[in-house]
Amino acid sequence: MGKDVIIACDFDSAEKVFTFLDKFTGRKPFVKIGMELYYAEGPSIVKEIKKRGHKIFLDLKLHDIPNTVKKSMAVLSRLDVDMTNLHAAGTGRMMEAAIEGLTREDGTRPMLIAVTQLTSTDEETMKKDLLIDAPIADVVMHYAENAKNSGLDGVVCSPLEAGKVHERCGEGFVTVTPGVRFADGDIGDQKRVMTPAEAKKIGSDYIVVGRPITAAEDPVAAYERCVAEFVD
Ligand code: C5P
């Protein structure tokens, strides 16, 4: 499977995302569409970006009863996205139902990856709010193994966890890692960050990069810099 840079297109309107994507006249980047853009514009934004030749990671993080997730995944699968996701906390049964829903009649399906614990949740909050007593690293690995056993393709995780996930779940189990910053860049609200080159060294399969590209003076140059450090 190819390593790639995914741009987090965290915009709140079609107009803004198209103004941004119009700058990319050469290579068409893999893009992530999250809740903000999807809820603002609906499924048509996915179809339009796909039509422009981009691969799409639809980041909607589903978490509901297995039957609802299965039916919703069937709808998302028809949008012909390349990757989508859910919360591993929804349990193995929910993840298996998601795979069933996502699988098209011809047996193909988008890649499905799981969110383990959100990086915004720390060990203290997990104990206090969720009453989960295990160390957070163990919880993340347990959720990753559950995802693998349910037939999923990989997990979203911190680049710092990618090596460990591969050790536990195999090299073929995909790691998609946000929290990437250039060595000379602003880290913003991300806490644990890595450069694209470090993420490559540690074995991330895909890096998700938002503001270091979207807020750059020259987004195409910033994207090409990520590709040069991470893929080439
Ligand atoms: O702008 P920045 O590079 O921080 O964007 C990172 C993207 O990855 C955002 O879309 C954010 O929602 C997403 N993400 C994250 N941490 C996670 C899961 C997703 O930063 N654990």
Coordinates of N, CA and C and ligand atoms in Angstrom, one line a residue:
M1 N 0.9 -1.2 0.0 CA 0.0 0.0 0.0 C 0.9 1.2 0.0
G2 N 0.4 2.3 -0.8 CA 1.3 3.4 -0.9 C 1.2 4.4 0.2
K3 N 2.4 5.0 0.6 CA 2.3 6.0 1.6 C 1.8 7.3 0.9
D4 N 1.0 8.1 1.6 CA 0.5 9.3 1.0 C 0.3 10.4 2.1
V5 N 0.2 11.6 1.6 CA -0.1 12.8 2.4 C -1.6 13.1 2.2
I6 N -2.3 13.2 3.2 CA -3.8 13.5 3.1 C -4.0 15.0 3.7
I7 N -4.5 15.8 2.9 CA -4.8 17.2 3.3 C -6.1 17.3 4.0
A8 N -6.1 17.7 5.3 CA -7.4 17.9 6.0 C -8.0 19.2 5.6
C9 N -9.1 19.1 4.8 CA -9.7 20.3 4.2 C -10.8 20.7 5.2
D10 N -10.3 21.3 6.3 CA -11.3 21.8 7.3 C -11.8 23.2 7.0
F11 N -12.7 23.3 6.0 CA -13.3 24.5 5.5 C -14.8 24.4 5.8
D12 N -15.5 25.5 5.9 CA -16.9 25.5 6.2 C -17.8 25.7 5.0
S13 N -17.2 25.8 3.8 CA -18.1 26.0 2.6 C -17.4 25.4 1.4
A14 N -18.2 25.1 0.4 CA -17.7 24.5 -0.9 C -16.8 25.6 -1.6
E15 N -17.3 26.8 -1.5 CA -16.5 27.9 -2.2 C -15.1 27.9 -1.6
K16 N -14.9 27.9 -0.3 CA -13.6 28.0 0.3 C -12.7 26.7 -0.1
V17 N -13.3 25.6 -0.1 CA -12.5 24.4 -0.4 C -12.1 24.4 -1.9
F18 N -13.0 24.9 -2.8 CA -12.7 24.9 -4.2 C -11.6 25.9 -4.5
T19 N -11.7 27.1 -3.8 CA -10.7 28.1 -4.0 C -9.3 27.5 -3.6
F20 N -9.3 26.7 -2.5 CA -8.1 26.1 -2.0 C -7.6 25.0 -3.1
L21 N -8.5 24.1 -3.5 CA -8.1 23.0 -4.4 C -7.7 23.5 -5.8
D22 N -8.3 24.7 -6.2 CA -7.9 25.2 -7.5 C -6.4 25.5 -7.6
K23 N -5.8 25.7 -6.5 CA -4.3 26.0 -6.5 C -3.5 24.8 -7.0
F24 N -4.1 23.6 -6.8 CA -3.3 22.4 -7.1 C -3.5 22.0 -8.6
T25 N -2.7 22.6 -9.4 CA -2.8 22.4 -10.9 C -2.1 21.1 -11.3
G26 N -1.1 20.7 -10.5 CA -0.4 19.5 -10.9 C -0.9 18.2 -10.3
R27 N -0.2 17.6 -9.3 CA -0.6 16.5 -8.6 C -1.9 16.8 -7.8
K28 N -2.9 15.8 -7.9 CA -4.2 16.0 -7.1 C -4.0 15.4 -5.8
P29 N -4.0 16.1 -4.7 CA -3.8 15.5 -3.4 C -5.0 14.7 -2.9
F30 N -4.7 13.7 -2.1 CA -5.6 12.9 -1.3 C -6.2 13.9 -0.3
V31 N -7.6 14.1 -0.2 CA -8.1 15.0 0.7 C -9.0 14.4 1.8
K32 N -9.0 15.0 3.0 CA -9.9 14.5 4.0 C -11.0 15.5 4.2
I33 N -12.3 15.0 4.1 CA -13.5 15.8 4.3 C -14.0 15.4 5.7
G34 N -14.1 16.4 6.6 CA -14.5 16.1 7.9 C -16.0 16.5 8.1
M35 N -16.4 16.5 9.4 CA -17.8 16.8 9.7 C -18.2 18.2 9.3
E36 N -17.3 19.2 9.5 CA -17.6 20.6 9.3 C -18.0 20.8 7.8
L37 N -17.2 20.3 6.9 CA -17.5 20.6 5.5 C -18.7 19.7 5.0
Y38 N -18.7 18.4 5.5 CA -19.8 17.5 5.1 C -21.1 18.0 5.6
Y39 N -21.2 18.5 6.9 CA -22.5 19.0 7.4 C -22.9 20.3 6.7
A40 N -21.9 21.0 6.3 CA -22.2 22.3 5.6 C -22.8 22.1 4.2
E41 N -22.2 21.1 3.5 CA -22.5 21.0 2.1 C -23.2 19.7 1.7
G42 N -23.2 18.7 2.6 CA -23.8 17.5 2.2 C -23.0 16.6 1.3
P43 N -23.7 15.5 0.9 CA -23.0 14.5 0.0 C -22.4 15.1 -1.3
S44 N -23.1 16.1 -1.8 CA -22.6 16.7 -3.1 C -21.2 17.1 -3.1
I45 N -20.7 17.6 -1.9 CA -19.3 18.0 -1.9 C -18.4 16.9 -2.1
V46 N -18.7 15.7 -1.6 CA -17.9 14.5 -1.9 C -17.9 14.2 -3.3
K47 N -19.0 14.2 -4.0 CA -19.1 13.8 -5.4 C -18.3 14.8 -6.2
E48 N -18.4 16.1 -5.9 CA -17.7 17.2 -6.7 C -16.2 17.1 -6.6
I49 N -15.7 16.8 -5.3 CA -14.3 16.7 -5.1 C -13.8 15.5 -5.8
K50 N -14.5 14.4 -5.7 CA -14.2 13.1 -6.4 C -14.1 13.4 -7.9
K51 N -15.0 14.1 -8.5 CA -15.1 14.4 -9.9 C -13.8 15.1 -10.4
R52 N -13.3 15.9 -9.4 CA -12.1 16.7 -9.8 C -10.8 15.8 -9.8
G53 N -11.0 14.5 -9.4 CA -9.9 13.6 -9.5 C -9.1 13.4 -8.2
H54 N -9.7 13.8 -7.0 CA -9.0 13.6 -5.8 C -9.5 12.3 -5.1
K55 N -8.5 11.6 -4.4 CA -8.9 10.5 -3.5 C -9.5 11.2 -2.3
I56 N -10.5 10.5 -1.6 CA -11.2 11.1 -0.5 C -11.2 10.2 0.8
F57 N -10.8 10.8 1.9 CA -11.0 10.2 3.2 C -12.1 10.9 3.8
L58 N -13.3 10.2 4.0 CA -14.5 10.8 4.6 C -14.4 10.6 6.1
D59 N -14.1 11.6 6.9 CA -13.8 11.5 8.3 C -15.1 11.8 9.1
L60 N -16.0 10.9 9.2 CA -17.3 11.2 9.9 C -17.4 10.5 11.2
K61 N -16.4 9.6 11.5 CA -16.3 8.9 12.8 C -17.7 8.3 13.3
L62 N -18.2 7.4 12.6 CA -19.5 6.8 13.0 C -19.5 6.1 14.4
H63 N -20.5 6.2 15.2 CA -20.6 5.5 16.4 C -22.1 5.4 16.8
D64 N -22.7 4.2 16.6 CA -24.1 4.0 16.9 C -24.4 2.5 17.0
I65 N -25.6 2.1 17.1 CA -25.9 0.7 17.1 C -25.5 0.0 15.8
P66 N -25.2 -1.3 15.9 CA -24.6 -1.9 14.6 C -25.5 -1.7 13.4
N67 N -26.8 -1.9 13.6 CA -27.7 -1.8 12.4 C -27.7 -0.4 11.7
T68 N -27.7 0.6 12.6 CA -27.7 2.0 12.0 C -26.3 2.3 11.3
V69 N -25.2 1.8 11.9 CA -23.9 2.0 11.3 C -23.8 1.2 10.0
K70 N -24.3 0.0 10.0 CA -24.3 -0.8 8.7 C -25.0 -0.1 7.6
K71 N -26.2 0.4 7.9 CA -27.0 1.1 6.8 C -26.4 2.4 6.4
S72 N -25.8 3.1 7.4 CA -25.2 4.4 7.0 C -23.9 4.2 6.2
M73 N -23.2 3.1 6.5 CA -22.0 2.8 5.8 C -22.3 2.4 4.3
A74 N -23.5 1.7 4.2 CA -23.9 1.4 2.8 C -24.1 2.6 2.0
V75 N -24.7 3.7 2.6 CA -24.9 4.9 1.9 C -23.6 5.6 1.6
L76 N -22.7 5.6 2.5 CA -21.4 6.3 2.3 C -20.6 5.5 1.2
S77 N -20.7 4.2 1.2 CA -20.0 3.4 0.2 C -20.4 3.8 -1.2
R78 N -21.7 4.1 -1.4 CA -22.1 4.5 -2.7 C -21.6 5.9 -3.2
L79 N -21.0 6.7 -2.2 CA -20.4 7.9 -2.6 C -19.0 7.7 -3.2
D80 N -18.6 6.4 -3.2 CA -17.3 6.1 -3.8 C -16.1 6.8 -3.2
V81 N -16.1 6.9 -1.8 CA -14.9 7.4 -1.2 C -13.9 6.3 -1.1
D82 N -12.6 6.8 -0.8 CA -11.5 5.8 -0.8 C -11.3 5.3 0.6
M83 N -11.7 6.1 1.6 CA -11.4 5.7 3.0 C -12.4 6.4 3.9
T84 N -12.9 5.7 4.9 CA -13.8 6.3 5.9 C -13.5 5.7 7.3
N85 N -14.3 6.2 8.3 CA -13.9 5.7 9.7 C -15.0 5.7 10.6
L86 N -14.7 5.1 11.8 CA -15.7 5.0 12.9 C -15.0 5.0 14.2
H87 N -15.7 5.0 15.3 CA -15.1 4.9 16.6 C -15.0 3.4 17.1
A88 N -13.8 2.9 17.4 CA -13.7 1.5 17.9 C -14.5 1.3 19.1
A89 N -14.8 2.4 19.9 CA -15.5 2.2 21.1 C -16.9 1.7 20.9
G90 N -17.4 1.7 19.6 CA -18.7 1.2 19.3 C -18.8 -0.3 19.4
T91 N -17.7 -1.0 19.6 CA -17.5 -2.4 19.8 C -17.3 -3.2 18.5
G92 N -16.8 -4.4 18.7 CA -16.5 -5.3 17.6 C -17.7 -5.6 16.7
R93 N -18.8 -5.8 17.4 CA -20.1 -6.0 16.6 C -20.4 -4.9 15.7
M94 N -20.2 -3.7 16.2 CA -20.5 -2.5 15.4 C -19.5 -2.4 14.2
M95 N -18.3 -2.7 14.5 CA -17.3 -2.6 13.4 C -17.5 -3.7 12.3
E96 N -17.9 -4.9 12.7 CA -18.2 -5.9 11.8 C -19.4 -5.5 10.9
A97 N -20.4 -4.9 11.5 CA -21.6 -4.5 10.8 C -21.2 -3.4 9.8
A98 N -20.3 -2.5 10.2 CA -19.8 -1.5 9.3 C -19.2 -2.0 8.1
I99 N -18.4 -3.1 8.2 CA -17.7 -3.7 7.1 C -18.8 -4.3 6.1
E100 N -19.8 -4.9 6.7 CA -20.9 -5.5 5.9 C -21.6 -4.4 5.1
G101 N -21.9 -3.3 5.8 CA -22.6 -2.2 5.1 C -21.8 -1.6 4.0
L102 N -20.5 -1.5 4.3 CA -19.6 -0.8 3.3 C -19.3 -1.6 2.1
T103 N -19.4 -3.0 2.2 CA -19.0 -3.8 1.1 C -20.0 -3.8 0.0
R104 N -19.5 -3.4 -1.2 CA -20.4 -3.3 -2.4 C -20.8 -4.7 -2.9
E105 N -21.7 -4.7 -3.8 CA -22.1 -6.0 -4.4 C -21.0 -6.8 -5.1
D106 N -20.1 -6.0 -5.7 CA -18.9 -6.7 -6.4 C -17.8 -7.0 -5.4
G107 N -18.0 -6.9 -4.1 CA -17.0 -7.3 -3.1 C -16.0 -6.2 -2.8
T108 N -16.0 -5.1 -3.5 CA -15.1 -4.0 -3.2 C -15.6 -3.1 -2.1
R109 N -14.8 -2.4 -1.4 CA -15.2 -1.4 -0.4 C -14.2 -0.4 -0.1
P110 N -14.5 0.8 0.4 CA -13.5 1.8 0.8 C -12.7 1.2 2.0
M111 N -11.5 1.7 2.2 CA -10.8 1.3 3.4 C -11.5 1.8 4.6
L112 N -11.5 1.0 5.7 CA -12.2 1.4 6.9 C -11.2 1.4 8.0
I113 N -11.1 2.6 8.7 CA -10.2 2.7 9.8 C -10.9 3.1 11.1
A114 N -10.3 2.8 12.2 CA -10.9 3.1 13.5 C -10.2 4.2 14.2
V115 N -11.0 5.0 14.9 CA -10.5 6.0 15.9 C -10.4 5.2 17.2
T116 N -9.2 5.2 17.9 CA -9.1 4.5 19.1 C -9.6 5.4 20.2
Q117 N -8.7 6.0 21.0 CA -9.1 7.1 21.9 C -8.7 8.4 21.2
L118 N -9.6 9.4 21.2 CA -9.3 10.6 20.6 C -8.0 11.2 21.3
T119 N -7.2 11.9 20.5 CA -6.0 12.5 21.1 C -6.3 13.6 22.1
S120 N -7.6 14.1 22.0 CA -8.0 15.1 23.0 C -8.4 14.5 24.3
T121 N -8.4 13.2 24.4 CA -8.7 12.5 25.7 C -7.4 12.1 26.3
D122 N -7.1 12.5 27.5 CA -5.9 12.0 28.2 C -6.3 11.0 29.2
E123 N -5.3 10.4 29.9 CA -5.6 9.3 30.8 C -6.5 9.7 31.9
E124 N -6.2 10.9 32.5 CA -7.0 11.3 33.6 C -8.5 11.5 33.2
T125 N -8.8 12.1 32.1 CA -10.2 12.3 31.6 C -10.8 11.0 31.3
M126 N -10.0 10.0 30.8 CA -10.6 8.7 30.5 C -11.0 8.0 31.8
K127 N -10.2 8.1 32.8 CA -10.6 7.5 34.1 C -11.8 8.2 34.7
K128 N -11.8 9.5 34.7 CA -12.8 10.3 35.4 C -14.1 10.3 34.6
D129 N -14.1 10.5 33.4 CA -15.3 10.7 32.6 C -15.8 9.3 32.0
L130 N -14.9 8.5 31.7 CA -15.3 7.2 31.0 C -15.2 6.0 32.0
L131 N -14.6 6.2 33.2 CA -14.5 5.1 34.1 C -13.7 4.0 33.6
I132 N -12.7 4.3 32.7 CA -11.8 3.3 32.2 C -10.4 3.4 32.9
D133 N -10.1 2.4 33.6 CA -9.0 2.4 34.6 C -7.6 2.0 34.0
A134 N -7.6 1.4 32.8 CA -6.4 0.9 32.2 C -5.5 2.1 31.7
P135 N -4.2 1.9 31.6 CA -3.3 2.9 31.0 C -3.8 3.2 29.6
I136 N -3.7 4.5 29.2 CA -4.3 4.9 27.9 C -3.6 4.1 26.7
A137 N -2.3 3.9 26.9 CA -1.5 3.2 25.8 C -2.1 1.8 25.6
D138 N -2.5 1.1 26.7 CA -3.1 -0.2 26.6 C -4.5 -0.2 26.0
V139 N -5.2 0.9 26.3 CA -6.5 1.0 25.7 C -6.4 1.2 24.2
V140 N -5.5 2.1 23.8 CA -5.3 2.3 22.4 C -5.0 1.0 21.7
M141 N -4.0 0.3 22.2 CA -3.6 -1.0 21.6 C -4.8 -2.0 21.6
H142 N -5.5 -2.1 22.6 CA -6.6 -3.0 22.7 C -7.7 -2.7 21.7
Y143 N -8.0 -1.4 21.5 CA -9.0 -1.0 20.5 C -8.4 -1.3 19.1
A144 N -7.1 -1.1 18.9 CA -6.5 -1.3 17.6 C -6.7 -2.8 17.3
E145 N -6.4 -3.7 18.3 CA -6.5 -5.1 18.0 C -8.0 -5.5 17.8
N146 N -8.9 -4.9 18.5 CA -10.3 -5.2 18.3 C -10.7 -4.8 16.8
A147 N -10.2 -3.7 16.4 CA -10.5 -3.2 15.0 C -9.9 -4.2 14.0
K148 N -8.7 -4.7 14.3 CA -8.1 -5.6 13.3 C -8.9 -6.9 13.3
N149 N -9.3 -7.4 14.5 CA -10.1 -8.7 14.6 C -11.4 -8.5 14.0
S150 N -11.9 -7.3 13.9 CA -13.3 -7.1 13.2 C -13.2 -6.9 11.7
G151 N -11.9 -7.0 11.2 CA -11.7 -6.9 9.8 C -11.4 -5.5 9.2
L152 N -11.2 -4.6 10.1 CA -10.8 -3.2 9.6 C -9.4 -3.2 9.1
D153 N -9.1 -2.1 8.3 CA -7.8 -2.0 7.7 C -6.8 -1.3 8.5
G154 N -7.2 -0.5 9.5 CA -6.2 0.2 10.3 C -6.8 1.2 11.3
V155 N -6.0 2.0 11.8 CA -6.5 3.0 12.8 C -5.9 4.4 12.6
V156 N -6.6 5.4 13.1 CA -6.1 6.7 13.2 C -5.3 6.8 14.5
C157 N -4.1 7.2 14.5 CA -3.4 7.3 15.8 C -2.4 8.4 15.7
S158 N -1.8 8.7 16.9 CA -0.7 9.6 16.9 C 0.5 9.0 16.2
P159 N 1.3 9.8 15.5 CA 2.5 9.2 14.9 C 3.4 8.5 15.9
L160 N 3.3 8.9 17.2 CA 4.1 8.3 18.2 C 3.7 6.9 18.5
E161 N 2.4 6.6 18.2 CA 1.9 5.2 18.4 C 2.0 4.3 17.2
A162 N 2.3 4.8 16.1 CA 2.3 4.1 14.8 C 3.2 2.8 14.9
G163 N 4.4 3.0 15.4 CA 5.3 1.8 15.4 C 4.7 0.7 16.3
K164 N 4.2 1.1 17.4 CA 3.6 0.1 18.4 C 2.4 -0.6 17.7
V165 N 1.6 0.1 17.0 CA 0.4 -0.5 16.4 C 0.9 -1.5 15.4
H166 N 1.9 -1.2 14.6 CA 2.4 -2.1 13.6 C 3.0 -3.4 14.3
E167 N 3.7 -3.2 15.4 CA 4.2 -4.3 16.1 C 3.1 -5.3 16.6
R168 N 2.0 -4.7 17.1 CA 0.9 -5.5 17.6 C 0.0 -6.1 16.6
C169 N -0.2 -5.3 15.5 CA -1.3 -5.6 14.6 C -0.7 -6.0 13.2
G170 N 0.6 -5.9 13.0 CA 1.2 -6.3 11.7 C 1.5 -5.1 10.9
E171 N 2.5 -5.2 10.0 CA 2.9 -4.1 9.1 C 1.8 -3.7 8.2
G172 N 1.0 -4.7 7.8 CA -0.1 -4.4 6.8 C -1.3 -3.6 7.4
F173 N -1.3 -3.5 8.7 CA -2.4 -2.8 9.3 C -2.1 -1.3 9.3
V174 N -2.9 -0.5 8.6 CA -2.6 0.8 8.3 C -2.7 1.8 9.4
T175 N -1.7 2.7 9.5 CA -1.7 3.8 10.5 C -1.9 5.1 9.8
V176 N -2.9 5.9 10.2 CA -3.2 7.2 9.6 C -2.9 8.2 10.7
T177 N -2.0 9.1 10.5 CA -1.5 9.9 11.7 C -1.6 11.4 11.5
P178 N -2.5 12.1 12.2 CA -2.5 13.5 12.3 C -1.4 14.0 13.3
G179 N -1.4 15.3 13.5 CA -0.4 15.9 14.5 C 0.9 16.0 13.8
V180 N 0.9 16.4 12.5 CA 2.2 16.6 11.8 C 2.5 18.1 11.7
R181 N 3.7 18.4 11.9 CA 4.2 19.8 11.8 C 5.6 19.9 11.2
F182 N 5.9 20.9 10.5 CA 7.3 21.1 10.0 C 8.2 21.5 11.2
A183 N 9.4 21.1 11.1 CA 10.4 21.4 12.2 C 10.4 22.9 12.5
D184 N 10.2 23.7 11.5 CA 10.3 25.2 11.7 C 8.9 25.8 11.8
G185 N 7.9 25.0 12.0 CA 6.5 25.5 11.9 C 5.9 25.7 13.3
D186 N 4.7 26.3 13.3 CA 3.9 26.6 14.5 C 3.1 25.3 14.8
I187 N 3.1 24.9 16.1 CA 2.4 23.7 16.4 C 0.9 23.9 16.7
G188 N 0.5 25.2 17.0 CA -0.9 25.4 17.2 C -1.4 24.7 18.4
D189 N -2.6 24.1 18.3 CA -3.2 23.4 19.5 C -2.9 21.9 19.5
Q190 N -2.0 21.4 18.6 CA -1.6 20.0 18.7 C -0.6 19.9 19.8
K191 N -0.7 18.8 20.5 CA 0.3 18.7 21.7 C 1.5 17.8 21.3
R192 N 1.2 16.6 20.8 CA 2.3 15.7 20.5 C 2.5 15.7 19.0
V193 N 3.5 16.3 18.5 CA 3.7 16.4 17.0 C 4.9 15.8 16.5
M194 N 5.0 15.6 15.2 CA 6.1 15.0 14.5 C 6.2 15.6 13.2
T195 N 7.5 15.7 12.6 CA 7.6 16.2 11.3 C 7.3 15.1 10.3
P196 N 7.0 15.4 9.0 CA 6.7 14.4 8.0 C 7.8 13.3 8.0
A197 N 9.1 13.8 8.0 CA 10.2 12.9 7.9 C 10.2 11.9 9.1
E198 N 9.9 12.4 10.3 CA 9.9 11.5 11.5 C 8.8 10.5 11.4
A199 N 7.6 11.0 10.9 CA 6.5 10.1 10.8 C 6.8 9.0 9.8
K200 N 7.5 9.3 8.7 CA 8.0 8.3 7.8 C 8.9 7.3 8.5
K201 N 9.8 7.8 9.2 CA 10.8 6.9 9.9 C 10.1 5.9 10.8
I202 N 9.1 6.4 11.5 CA 8.4 5.6 12.5 C 7.4 4.7 11.9
G203 N 7.1 4.8 10.6 CA 6.3 3.9 9.9 C 4.8 4.2 9.7
S204 N 4.5 5.5 9.8 CA 3.1 5.9 9.4 C 2.9 5.6 8.0
D205 N 1.6 5.2 7.7 CA 1.3 4.9 6.3 C 0.7 6.1 5.6
Y206 N -0.1 6.9 6.3 CA -0.6 8.1 5.8 C -0.5 9.2 6.8
I207 N -0.1 10.4 6.4 CA -0.1 11.5 7.4 C -1.3 12.4 7.0
V208 N -2.0 12.9 8.0 CA -3.1 13.9 7.8 C -2.5 15.3 8.2
V209 N -2.5 16.2 7.2 CA -1.9 17.5 7.5 C -2.9 18.6 7.2
G210 N -3.3 19.4 8.1 CA -4.3 20.4 7.9 C -3.6 21.8 7.8
R211 N -3.6 22.6 8.9 CA -3.1 23.9 8.8 C -1.7 24.2 8.3
P212 N -0.7 23.3 8.5 CA 0.6 23.6 7.9 C 0.5 23.7 6.4
I213 N -0.6 23.1 5.8 CA -0.8 23.3 4.3 C -1.9 24.4 4.1
T214 N -3.0 24.2 4.7 CA -4.2 25.1 4.4 C -3.9 26.6 4.8
A215 N -3.1 26.8 5.8 CA -2.8 28.2 6.3 C -1.5 28.7 5.8
A216 N -0.8 27.9 4.9 CA 0.5 28.3 4.4 C 0.3 29.4 3.4
E217 N 1.4 30.3 3.3 CA 1.3 31.3 2.3 C 1.3 30.7 0.9
D218 N 2.0 29.6 0.7 CA 2.0 28.9 -0.6 C 1.6 27.4 -0.3
P219 N 0.3 27.1 -0.3 CA -0.1 25.7 0.1 C 0.4 24.6 -0.8
V220 N 0.6 24.9 -2.1 CA 1.1 23.9 -3.0 C 2.6 23.6 -2.6
A221 N 3.4 24.6 -2.3 CA 4.8 24.4 -1.9 C 4.8 23.6 -0.6
A222 N 3.9 23.9 0.4 CA 3.9 23.2 1.7 C 3.5 21.8 1.5
Y223 N 2.5 21.5 0.6 CA 2.1 20.1 0.3 C 3.3 19.4 -0.3
E224 N 4.0 20.0 -1.3 CA 5.1 19.3 -2.0 C 6.2 19.1 -1.0
R225 N 6.4 19.9 0.0 CA 7.4 19.7 1.0 C 7.0 18.5 1.8
C226 N 5.8 18.3 2.2 CA 5.3 17.2 2.9 C 5.6 15.9 2.1
V227 N 5.2 15.9 0.8 CA 5.4 14.8 0.0 C 6.9 14.4 -0.1
A228 N 7.7 15.5 -0.3 CA 9.2 15.2 -0.4 C 9.7 14.6 0.9
E229 N 9.2 15.0 2.0 CA 9.8 14.5 3.3 C 9.2 13.1 3.6
F230 N 7.9 12.9 3.2 CA 7.2 11.7 3.7 C 7.1 10.6 2.7
V231 N 7.0 10.9 1.4 CA 6.7 9.9 0.4 C 8.0 9.6 -0.4
D232 N 8.6 10.6 -0.9 CA 9.7 10.4 -1.9 C 10.9 9.8 -1.4
Ligands
C5P1 O1 -4.6 21.5 11.2 P1 -4.1 20.1 11.7 O2 -2.9 19.6 10.9 O3 -3.9 20.1 13.2 O4 -5.3 19.1 11.3 C1 -5.3 17.8 11.8 C2 -6.5 17.1 11.3 O5 -6.6 15.8 11.8 C3 -7.8 17.8 11.7 O6 -8.8 17.6 10.7 C4 -8.2 17.1 13.0 O7 -9.6 17.1 13.2 C5 -7.7 15.7 12.7 N1 -7.5 14.8 13.8 C6 -6.5 15.1 14.8 N2 -6.3 14.3 15.8 C7 -7.0 13.1 15.9 C8 -8.0 12.8 14.9 C9 -8.2 13.7 13.9 O8 -5.9 16.2 14.7 N3 -6.8 12.3 16.9

